[in-house]
Each structure stands twice: as structure tokens, then as C-alpha cells.
Short mmCIF file of C-alpha atoms and ligand atoms in Angstrom, two decimals:
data_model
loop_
_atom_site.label_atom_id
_atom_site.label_comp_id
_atom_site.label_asym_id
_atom_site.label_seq_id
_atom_site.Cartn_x
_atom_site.Cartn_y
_atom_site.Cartn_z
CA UNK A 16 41.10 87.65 134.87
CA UNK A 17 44.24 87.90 132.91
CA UNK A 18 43.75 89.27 129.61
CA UNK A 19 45.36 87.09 126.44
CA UNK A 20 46.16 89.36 123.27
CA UNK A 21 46.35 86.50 119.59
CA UNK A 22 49.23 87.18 117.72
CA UNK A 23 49.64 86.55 113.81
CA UNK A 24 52.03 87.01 111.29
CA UNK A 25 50.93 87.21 107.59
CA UNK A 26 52.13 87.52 103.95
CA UNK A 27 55.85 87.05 103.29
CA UNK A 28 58.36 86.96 105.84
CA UNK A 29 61.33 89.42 106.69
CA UNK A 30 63.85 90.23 109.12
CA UNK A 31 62.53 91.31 112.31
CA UNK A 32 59.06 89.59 112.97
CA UNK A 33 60.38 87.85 115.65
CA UNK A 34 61.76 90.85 116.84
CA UNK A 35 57.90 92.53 117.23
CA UNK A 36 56.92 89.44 118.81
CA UNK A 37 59.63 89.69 121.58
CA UNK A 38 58.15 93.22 122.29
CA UNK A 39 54.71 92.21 122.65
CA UNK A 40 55.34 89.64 124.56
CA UNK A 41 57.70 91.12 127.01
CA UNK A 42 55.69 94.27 127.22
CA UNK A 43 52.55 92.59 127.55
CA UNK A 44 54.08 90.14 130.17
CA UNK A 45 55.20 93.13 132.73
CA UNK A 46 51.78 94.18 132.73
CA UNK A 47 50.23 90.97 133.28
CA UNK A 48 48.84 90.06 129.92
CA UNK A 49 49.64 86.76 128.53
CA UNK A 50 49.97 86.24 124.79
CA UNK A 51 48.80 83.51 122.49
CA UNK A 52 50.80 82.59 118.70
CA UNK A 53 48.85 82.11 115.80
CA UNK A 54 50.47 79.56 113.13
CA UNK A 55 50.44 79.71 109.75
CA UNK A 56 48.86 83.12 108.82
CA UNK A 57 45.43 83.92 109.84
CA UNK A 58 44.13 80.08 108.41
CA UNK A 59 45.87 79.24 112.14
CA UNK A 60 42.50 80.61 113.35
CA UNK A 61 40.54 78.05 111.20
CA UNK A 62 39.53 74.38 112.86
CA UNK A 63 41.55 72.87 114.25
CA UNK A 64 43.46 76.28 115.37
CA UNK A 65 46.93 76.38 115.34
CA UNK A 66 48.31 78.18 118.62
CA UNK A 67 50.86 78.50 120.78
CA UNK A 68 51.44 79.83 124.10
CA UNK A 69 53.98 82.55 123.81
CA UNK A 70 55.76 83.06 127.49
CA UNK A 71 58.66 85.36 128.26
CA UNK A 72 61.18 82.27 128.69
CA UNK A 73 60.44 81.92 125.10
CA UNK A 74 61.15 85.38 123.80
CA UNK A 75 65.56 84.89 124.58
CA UNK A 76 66.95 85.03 121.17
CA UNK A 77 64.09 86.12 119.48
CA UNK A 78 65.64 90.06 119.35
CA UNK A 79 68.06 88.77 116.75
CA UNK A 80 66.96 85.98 114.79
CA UNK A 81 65.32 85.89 111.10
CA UNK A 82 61.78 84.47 110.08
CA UNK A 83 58.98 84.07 112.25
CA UNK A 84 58.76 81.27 114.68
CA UNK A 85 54.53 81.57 114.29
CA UNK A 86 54.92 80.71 110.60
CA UNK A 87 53.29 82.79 108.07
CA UNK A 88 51.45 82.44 104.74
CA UNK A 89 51.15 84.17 101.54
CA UNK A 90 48.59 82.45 99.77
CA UNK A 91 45.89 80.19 100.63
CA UNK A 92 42.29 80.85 102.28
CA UNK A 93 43.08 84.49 103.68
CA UNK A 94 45.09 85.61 100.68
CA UNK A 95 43.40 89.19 100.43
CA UNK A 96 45.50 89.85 96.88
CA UNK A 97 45.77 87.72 93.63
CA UNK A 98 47.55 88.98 90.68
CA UNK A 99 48.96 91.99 90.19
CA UNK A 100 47.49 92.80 93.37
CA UNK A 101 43.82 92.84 92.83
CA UNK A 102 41.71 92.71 96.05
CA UNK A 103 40.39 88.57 96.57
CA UNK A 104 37.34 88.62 98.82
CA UNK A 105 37.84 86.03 102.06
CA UNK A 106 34.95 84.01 102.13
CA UNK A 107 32.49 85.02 104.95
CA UNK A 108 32.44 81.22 105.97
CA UNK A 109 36.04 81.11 106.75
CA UNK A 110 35.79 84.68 108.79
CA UNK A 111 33.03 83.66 110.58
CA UNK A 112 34.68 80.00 111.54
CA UNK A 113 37.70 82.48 112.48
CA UNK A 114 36.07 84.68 114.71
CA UNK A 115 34.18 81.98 116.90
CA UNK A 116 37.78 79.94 117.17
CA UNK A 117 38.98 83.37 118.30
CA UNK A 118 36.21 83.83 120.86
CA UNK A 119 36.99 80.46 121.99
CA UNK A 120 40.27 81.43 122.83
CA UNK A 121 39.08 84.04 124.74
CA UNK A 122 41.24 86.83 123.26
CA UNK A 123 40.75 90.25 123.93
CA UNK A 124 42.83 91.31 121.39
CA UNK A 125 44.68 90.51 117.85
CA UNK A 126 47.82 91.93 116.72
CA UNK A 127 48.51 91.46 113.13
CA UNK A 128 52.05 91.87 111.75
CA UNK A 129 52.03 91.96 107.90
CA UNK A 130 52.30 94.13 104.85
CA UNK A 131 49.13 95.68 102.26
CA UNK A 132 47.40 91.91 102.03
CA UNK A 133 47.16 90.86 105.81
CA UNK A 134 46.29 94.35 107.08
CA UNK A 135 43.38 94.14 104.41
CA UNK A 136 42.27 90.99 105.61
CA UNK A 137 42.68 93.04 109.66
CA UNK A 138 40.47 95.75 108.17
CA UNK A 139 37.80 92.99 106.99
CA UNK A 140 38.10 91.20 110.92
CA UNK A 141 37.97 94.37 112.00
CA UNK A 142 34.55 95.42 110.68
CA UNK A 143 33.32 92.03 111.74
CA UNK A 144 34.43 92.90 115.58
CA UNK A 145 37.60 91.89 116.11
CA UNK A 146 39.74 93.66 118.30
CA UNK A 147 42.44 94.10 116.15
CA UNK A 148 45.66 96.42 115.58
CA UNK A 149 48.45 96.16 112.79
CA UNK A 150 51.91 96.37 112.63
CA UNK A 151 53.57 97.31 109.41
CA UNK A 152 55.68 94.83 107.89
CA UNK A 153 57.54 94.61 104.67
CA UNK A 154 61.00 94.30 102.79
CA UNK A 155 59.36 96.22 100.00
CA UNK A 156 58.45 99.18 102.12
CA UNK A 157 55.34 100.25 100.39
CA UNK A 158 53.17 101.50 102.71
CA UNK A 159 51.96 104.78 102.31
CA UNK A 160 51.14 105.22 105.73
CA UNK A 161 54.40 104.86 107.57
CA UNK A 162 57.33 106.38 107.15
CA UNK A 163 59.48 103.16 106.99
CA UNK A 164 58.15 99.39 107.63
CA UNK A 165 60.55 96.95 109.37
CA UNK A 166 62.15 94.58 107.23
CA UNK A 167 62.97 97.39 104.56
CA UNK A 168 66.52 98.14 106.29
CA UNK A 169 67.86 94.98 105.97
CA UNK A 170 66.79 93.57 102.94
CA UNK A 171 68.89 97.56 101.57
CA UNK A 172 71.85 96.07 103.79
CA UNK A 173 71.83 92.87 101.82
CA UNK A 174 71.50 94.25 98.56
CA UNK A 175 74.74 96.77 99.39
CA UNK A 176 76.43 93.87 100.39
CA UNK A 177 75.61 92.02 97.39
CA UNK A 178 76.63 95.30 95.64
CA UNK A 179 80.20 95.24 97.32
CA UNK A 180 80.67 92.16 96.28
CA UNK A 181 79.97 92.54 92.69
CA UNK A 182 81.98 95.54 92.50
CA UNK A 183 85.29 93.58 93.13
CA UNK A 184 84.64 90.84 90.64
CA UNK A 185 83.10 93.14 88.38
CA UNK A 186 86.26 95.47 88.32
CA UNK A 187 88.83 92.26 87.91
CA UNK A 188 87.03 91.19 84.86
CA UNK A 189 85.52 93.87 83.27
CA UNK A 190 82.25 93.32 83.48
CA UNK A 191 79.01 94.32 83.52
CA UNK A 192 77.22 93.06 86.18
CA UNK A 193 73.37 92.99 87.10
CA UNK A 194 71.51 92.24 90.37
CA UNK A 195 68.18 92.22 90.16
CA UNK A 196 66.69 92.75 93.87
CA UNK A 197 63.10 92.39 95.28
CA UNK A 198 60.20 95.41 95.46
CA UNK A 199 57.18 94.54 93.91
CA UNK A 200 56.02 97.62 92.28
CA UNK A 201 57.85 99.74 94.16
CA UNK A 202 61.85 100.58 93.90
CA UNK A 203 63.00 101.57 97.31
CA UNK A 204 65.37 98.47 97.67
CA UNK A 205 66.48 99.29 93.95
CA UNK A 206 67.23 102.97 94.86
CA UNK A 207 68.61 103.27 98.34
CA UNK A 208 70.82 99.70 97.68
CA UNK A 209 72.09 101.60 94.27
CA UNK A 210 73.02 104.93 96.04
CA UNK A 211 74.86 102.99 98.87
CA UNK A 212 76.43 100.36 97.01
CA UNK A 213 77.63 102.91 94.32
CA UNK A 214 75.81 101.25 90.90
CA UNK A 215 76.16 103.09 87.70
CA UNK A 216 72.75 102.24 86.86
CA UNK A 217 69.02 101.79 88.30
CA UNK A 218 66.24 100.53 87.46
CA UNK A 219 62.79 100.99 89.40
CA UNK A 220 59.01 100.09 88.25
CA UNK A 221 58.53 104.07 88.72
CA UNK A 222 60.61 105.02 85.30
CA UNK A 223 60.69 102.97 82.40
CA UNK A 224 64.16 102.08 80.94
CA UNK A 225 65.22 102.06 77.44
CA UNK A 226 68.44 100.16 76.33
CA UNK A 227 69.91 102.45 74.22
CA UNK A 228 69.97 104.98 77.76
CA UNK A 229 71.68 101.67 79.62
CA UNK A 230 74.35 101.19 76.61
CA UNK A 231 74.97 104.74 76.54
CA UNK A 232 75.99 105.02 79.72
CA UNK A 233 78.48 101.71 80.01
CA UNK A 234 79.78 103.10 76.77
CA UNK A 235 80.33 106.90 78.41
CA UNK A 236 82.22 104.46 81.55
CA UNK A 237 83.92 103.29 78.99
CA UNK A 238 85.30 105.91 77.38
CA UNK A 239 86.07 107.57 80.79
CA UNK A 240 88.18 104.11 81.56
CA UNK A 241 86.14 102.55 83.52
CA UNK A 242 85.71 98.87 82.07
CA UNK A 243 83.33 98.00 84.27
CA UNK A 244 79.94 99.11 85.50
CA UNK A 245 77.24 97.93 88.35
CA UNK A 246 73.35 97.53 87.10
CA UNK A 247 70.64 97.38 90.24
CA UNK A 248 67.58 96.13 88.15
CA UNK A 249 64.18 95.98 91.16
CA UNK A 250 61.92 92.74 89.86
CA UNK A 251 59.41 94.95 89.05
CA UNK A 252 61.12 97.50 86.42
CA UNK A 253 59.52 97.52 82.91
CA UNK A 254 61.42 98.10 79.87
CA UNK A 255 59.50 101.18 77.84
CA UNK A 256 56.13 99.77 76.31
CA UNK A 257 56.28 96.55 78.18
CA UNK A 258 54.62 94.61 81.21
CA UNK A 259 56.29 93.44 83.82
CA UNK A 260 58.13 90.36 83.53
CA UNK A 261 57.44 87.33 85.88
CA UNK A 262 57.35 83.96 86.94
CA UNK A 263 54.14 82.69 87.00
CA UNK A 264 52.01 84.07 84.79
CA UNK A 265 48.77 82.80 86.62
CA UNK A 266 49.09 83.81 90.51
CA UNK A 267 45.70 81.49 91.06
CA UNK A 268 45.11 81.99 94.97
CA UNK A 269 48.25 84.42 95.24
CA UNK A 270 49.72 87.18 93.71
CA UNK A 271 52.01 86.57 90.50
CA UNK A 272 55.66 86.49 91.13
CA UNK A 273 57.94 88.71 89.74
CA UNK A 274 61.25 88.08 88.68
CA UNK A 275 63.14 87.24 85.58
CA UNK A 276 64.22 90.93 84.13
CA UNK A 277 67.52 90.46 85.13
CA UNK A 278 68.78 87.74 83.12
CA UNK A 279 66.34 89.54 80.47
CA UNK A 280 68.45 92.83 80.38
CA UNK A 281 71.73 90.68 80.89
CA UNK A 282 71.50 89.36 77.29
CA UNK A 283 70.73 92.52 75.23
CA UNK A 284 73.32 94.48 77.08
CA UNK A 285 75.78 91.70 76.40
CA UNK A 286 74.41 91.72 72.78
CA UNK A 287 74.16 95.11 72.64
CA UNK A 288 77.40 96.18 74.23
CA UNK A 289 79.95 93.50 73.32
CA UNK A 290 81.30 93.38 77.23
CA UNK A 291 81.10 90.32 78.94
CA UNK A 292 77.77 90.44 81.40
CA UNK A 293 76.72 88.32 84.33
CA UNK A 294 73.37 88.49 86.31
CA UNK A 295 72.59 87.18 90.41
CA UNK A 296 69.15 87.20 91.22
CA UNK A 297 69.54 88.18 94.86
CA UNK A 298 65.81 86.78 95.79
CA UNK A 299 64.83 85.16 99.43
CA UNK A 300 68.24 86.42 100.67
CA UNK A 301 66.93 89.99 101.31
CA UNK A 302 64.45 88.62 103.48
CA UNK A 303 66.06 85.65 105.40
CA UNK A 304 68.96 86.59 108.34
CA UNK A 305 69.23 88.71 111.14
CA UNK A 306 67.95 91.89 111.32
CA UNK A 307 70.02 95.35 111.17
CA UNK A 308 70.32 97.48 114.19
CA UNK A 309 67.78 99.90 112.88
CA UNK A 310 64.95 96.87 112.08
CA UNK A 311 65.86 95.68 115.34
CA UNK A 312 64.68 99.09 117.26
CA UNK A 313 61.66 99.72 114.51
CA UNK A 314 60.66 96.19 115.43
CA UNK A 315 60.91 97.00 119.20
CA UNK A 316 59.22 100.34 118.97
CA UNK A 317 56.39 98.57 116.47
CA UNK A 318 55.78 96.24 119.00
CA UNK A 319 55.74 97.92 122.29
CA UNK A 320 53.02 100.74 120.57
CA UNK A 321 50.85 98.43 119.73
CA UNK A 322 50.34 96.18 122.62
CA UNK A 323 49.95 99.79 123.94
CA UNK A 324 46.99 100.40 121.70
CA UNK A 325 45.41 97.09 122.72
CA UNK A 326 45.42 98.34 126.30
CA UNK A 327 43.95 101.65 125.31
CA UNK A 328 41.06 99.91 122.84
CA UNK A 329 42.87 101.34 119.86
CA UNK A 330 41.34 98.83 117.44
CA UNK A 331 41.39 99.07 113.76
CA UNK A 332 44.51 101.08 113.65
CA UNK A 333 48.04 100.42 112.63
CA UNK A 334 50.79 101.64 114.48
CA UNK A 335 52.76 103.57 111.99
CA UNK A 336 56.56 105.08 111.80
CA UNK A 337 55.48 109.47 111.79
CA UNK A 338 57.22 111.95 109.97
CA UNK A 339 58.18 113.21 113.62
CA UNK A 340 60.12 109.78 113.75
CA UNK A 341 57.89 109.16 116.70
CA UNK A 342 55.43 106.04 116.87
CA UNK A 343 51.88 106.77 116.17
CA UNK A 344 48.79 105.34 114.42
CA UNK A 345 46.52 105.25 111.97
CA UNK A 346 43.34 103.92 110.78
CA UNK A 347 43.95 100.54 109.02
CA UNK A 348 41.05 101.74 106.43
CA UNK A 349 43.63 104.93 106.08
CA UNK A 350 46.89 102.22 105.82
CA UNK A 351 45.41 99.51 102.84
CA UNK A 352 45.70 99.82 99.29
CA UNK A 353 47.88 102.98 99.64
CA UNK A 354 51.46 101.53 98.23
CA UNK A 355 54.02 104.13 98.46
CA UNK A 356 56.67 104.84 95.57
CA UNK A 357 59.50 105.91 94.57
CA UNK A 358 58.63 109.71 93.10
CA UNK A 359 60.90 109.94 90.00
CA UNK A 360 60.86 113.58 90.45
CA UNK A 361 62.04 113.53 93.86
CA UNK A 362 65.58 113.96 96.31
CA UNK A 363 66.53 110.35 96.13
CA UNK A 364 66.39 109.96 92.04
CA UNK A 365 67.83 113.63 91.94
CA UNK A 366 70.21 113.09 94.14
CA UNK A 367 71.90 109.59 92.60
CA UNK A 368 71.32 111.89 88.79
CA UNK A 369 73.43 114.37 90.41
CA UNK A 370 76.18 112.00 90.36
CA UNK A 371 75.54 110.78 87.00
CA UNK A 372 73.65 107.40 87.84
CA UNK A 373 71.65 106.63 85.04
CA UNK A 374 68.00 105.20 85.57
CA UNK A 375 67.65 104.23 81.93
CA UNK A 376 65.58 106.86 80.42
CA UNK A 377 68.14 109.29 79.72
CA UNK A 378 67.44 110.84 76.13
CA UNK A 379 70.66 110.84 73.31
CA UNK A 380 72.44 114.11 74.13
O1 LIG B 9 56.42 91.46 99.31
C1 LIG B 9 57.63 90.91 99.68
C2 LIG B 9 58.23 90.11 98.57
O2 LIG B 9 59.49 89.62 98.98
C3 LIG B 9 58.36 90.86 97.25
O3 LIG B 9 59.46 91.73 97.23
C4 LIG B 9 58.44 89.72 96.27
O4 LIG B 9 57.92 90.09 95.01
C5 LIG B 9 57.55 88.67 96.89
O5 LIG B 9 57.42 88.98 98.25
C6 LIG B 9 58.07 87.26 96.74
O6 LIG B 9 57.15 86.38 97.26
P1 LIG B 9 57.43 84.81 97.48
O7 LIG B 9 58.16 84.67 98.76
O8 LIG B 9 56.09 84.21 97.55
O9 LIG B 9 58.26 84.35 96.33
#
């Protein structure tokens, strides 16, 4: 009998998914398995399910192109996180309704592509029998248990684009400018964008800024004759003694949406400084497009390994990026609720305050 693996993508969406579900497919096709699409996040499971057969005609195209063509969800029924990330039990109802829907379909197998939430909600399924194995996902790139996740690269190549183009128009008008980028809590977009796009100043969630560090250092530009300075600000920076700033202050059955420090720093250092200052919020651009060369071969890798693992009964694992830059795995009990962060003490801050990039905490001299 030919075996049929359930594929699902969960949380928000990034460059690349479709990329992991070319690889599954195709790999899973040469071997004789035939795969099955889950819409809409895991609630595609729920009555009536949402599927869709998933053949290899249907993969052409899929290498290169943005989104996910399974749909995905962020909130709703299997939202695992609410918040500032605190853990939301699934009701056993809805898992139970889940897993005889997925019995139904006669699946041996469930691959779930997603970041910290929908791997949570794989860990639950998995404890309740499902044959399930994750695949790392995430523009934000806060897992602690994988070197990189896909979707990371090109949301950075956006930002450094964004970056480029600000520096131009920034320079003709002597401005400051601001571009406040994605991250949750963590500031890896923030920090690699900032060191490849060449901004004077950034600002992560991992050190608290101060203005008078900020104004300091467009003044110390300024002086040097530089009328003009770059600001990367991650949506999830806090100015010293302050909480995060966001958009809805209630996430109800999601998790609360950052954003809005940007156009918050914009005004004081325009106050502040005198100089002219603009803010772009670069938002659902870093995840929408194609995705870079290197997302495109993480993706491929990502998605190969762990049809692999279905075949060998690797269930309740993730397959994760190693140190070794090989593919490997780990439990998904070992992968949740481990977010990965920018270490303030570490290369990549010491490395950017090496060239005099300011992260906004500098004391007076
Ligand atoms: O986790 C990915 C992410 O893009 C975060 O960087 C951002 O805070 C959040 O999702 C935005 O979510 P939404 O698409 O629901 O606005």
C-alpha cells in the first residue's frame, strides 16, 4: 500500500515554505510515497478537513516562489502562544477531532513546517500519537536548536536592500533615517541587516537604548562631516526602563503585535537632534517574495531530511541546521520554548562596535 505523509504549514509565513514542500514532495514521490496538503494551519485537520493532493506536476515553480500555497495560520484554534508569548493550551476536543480526521486520511506521517508556536502544538500531537516531524521555520530565526531557520536569509536580504536604499536618499538630504525591521524578541534581522547594509546605529530587544547614546553618536557623524546617518531599530527594541511598544495591546487568541518604535524614536531624535528624520516600517515585505539562494538550499536540505526521518520512524524530532553545517535532528521537546538571541557580549555586536556602530547604550565619554 502506498504510504501518504500530511503536510502543514503553521504560524506566519516566509520565503521558502513552498520551497520545503517541493522537497518533500519530490523526494517522497521517487520513493513511492504520495503526499497530502493541509490548509490553513493545523485547524485544516478539523471537520470538514481541508486537503489537497500534492503531486509532482504540482511542485514546478514551487522552488522559487514566496508564501505557502497550503495556507497557514497564526491565530485561531491551534494558536499554541498568546501574548508576549505565553504558552495557550489547545483544547483536547479539537486534538482529538484532529487526530481521528488524520486517521481518516490514512496518513502515516505529518510534517510540520513552522516556527516556536506550531512545533509546540507538533510536540502536543506528538504525545497524543501522531507521527510527526518538524521543520524549522522563521524570518525571526529564534530557534535555539538550529543553527539557522529558513526564511531568516531573506527577510536580512530585504532589510539590506531597504538599507541601500535609504542610504542614497538619506545622504542627498541629510537625514536621519530609521527602519524599523521585524524579530520579535530577538535582533538577528536588526544586527546582520545593520552590519551589511552599513547603519550607524542598532537597535535589538537584547540591549536597551538610551537617546542621549543615539544623539551622541549622529552628533559625533556630524562633527566628522557626515550629515547623515542610518538607524536599524528591530520591533522589539525597548528604550531603557520601558516595555515594548506594540500594536495591539490585547493579542486575545494570538500573540500581541509589535511594531510602532520606529516612528517612536523618529520624533525625539528629530526633537532631540534638530536634523530632519524620516521612518519606513519595512513590515510584511521581509517575509513576502522569493527566496535567496541560501533559503532556497536550507529549504531543500530541510525538506529532503525530514521526509527522510518519516521513512526511518524519526517522530517527534525536528530536523535542525548543526553546527557541522550538516542536517540533523533533534527532539521537538529539546527545539520549543528555547528562542535564541542575540548575545550582546558576543562576535556579531563586537564586531559592528569595532567599527564604531553604536547600539544605543554607549555611556558619555
Ligand atoms: O514571527 C514572524 C513575524 O514576522 C515577527 O517578526 C512579527 O512580529 C510577526 O511575525 C508579525 O505577525 P503578523 O503577520 O501576524 O503581523
Amino acid at each position: 500500500m502506498t504510504k501518504k505523509i500530511g503536510i502543514v504549514t503553521g504560524g506566519g509565513d516566509c520565503p521558502g515554505l513552498n520551497a520545503v514542500i517541493r522537497a518533500i514532495v519530490k523526494a517522497g514521490a521517487l520513493n513511492g510515497w504520495k503526499c497530502l496538503g493541509i490548509h490553513g494551519g493545523f485547524d485544516g485537520l478539523l471537520t470538514p478537513t481541508r486537503t489537497m493532493p500534492l503531486a509532482l506536476k504540482d511542485m514546478d515553480g514551487l522552488l522559487i516562489r514566496g508564501g505557502t500555497i497550503l495556507g497557514t495560520a497564526n491565530r485561531g484554534q491551534f494558536a499554541a502562544k498568546t501574548g508576549h508569548g505565553e504558552l495557550r493550551q489547545v483544547p483536547q476536543k479539537t486534538l482529538d477531532q484532529a487526530k481521528i480526521n488524520f486517521d481518516t486520511l490514512g496518513l502515516s506521517g505529518l510534517i510540520a513546517i513552522g516556527g516556536d508556536g506550531t512545533l509546540t502544538i507538533a510536540q502536543k500531537m506528538f504525545e497524543m500519537g501522531f507521527p510527526v516531524v518538524g521543520v524549522p521555520k522563521t524570518i525571526d530565526n529564534d530557534l535555539d536548536a538550529t543553527q539557522m531557520t529558513f526564511g531568516f536569509d531573506t527577510a536580512v536580504a530585504c532589510a539590506v536592500d531597504a538599507l541601500d536604499r535609504l542610504y542614497s536618499t538619506a545622504q542627498s538630504h541629510s537625514r536621519v533615517m530609521v527602519l524599523e525591521v521585524m524579530g520579535r524578541y530577538a535582533g538577528w534581522i536588526a544586527t546582520y541587516a545593520g552590519l551589511a547594509g552599513g547603519a550607524d546605529i542598532i537597535l535589538i530587544p537584547e540591549i536597551t537604548f538610551h537617546y542621549d547614546s543615539i544623539v551622541r553618536k549622529i552628533q559625533a557623524r556630524q562633527a566628522e562631516g557626515k550629515d547623515f546617518t542610518i538607524v536599524i531599530i528591530a520591533e522589539g527594541a525597548t528604550l531603557e526602563g520601558q516595555n515594548f511598544v506594540t500594536l495591539n495591546e490585547n493579542g486575545g487568541d494570538r500573540e500581541i503585535r509589535l511594531g510602532g518604535i520606529g516612528h517612536m524614536i523618529t520624533m525625539e531624535i528629530e526633537k532631540r537632534t534638530k536634523k530632519e528624520t524620516r521612518c519606513v516600517v519595512l513590515g510584511h515585505l521581509q517575509r513576502g517574495g522569493q527566496p535567496t539562494q541560501w533559503d532556497r538550499q536550507l529549504c531543500t536540505r530541510f525538506g529532503v531530511h525530514a521526509f527522510q526521518m518519516i521513512t526511518k520512524g524519526q517522530f517527534g524530532m525536528m530536523v535542525a541546521l548543526k553546527e557541522t553545517g550538516m542536517m540533523g535532528e533533534v527532539t521537538l521537546k529539546d527545539a520549543i520554548n528555547k528562542i535564541r538571541r542575540v548575545d550582546p557580549g558576543g562576535e556579531l555586536v563586537m564586531t559592528a562596535r569595532a567599527l564604531g556602530i553604536s547600539f544605543g547604550d554607549e555611556p558619555a565619554p
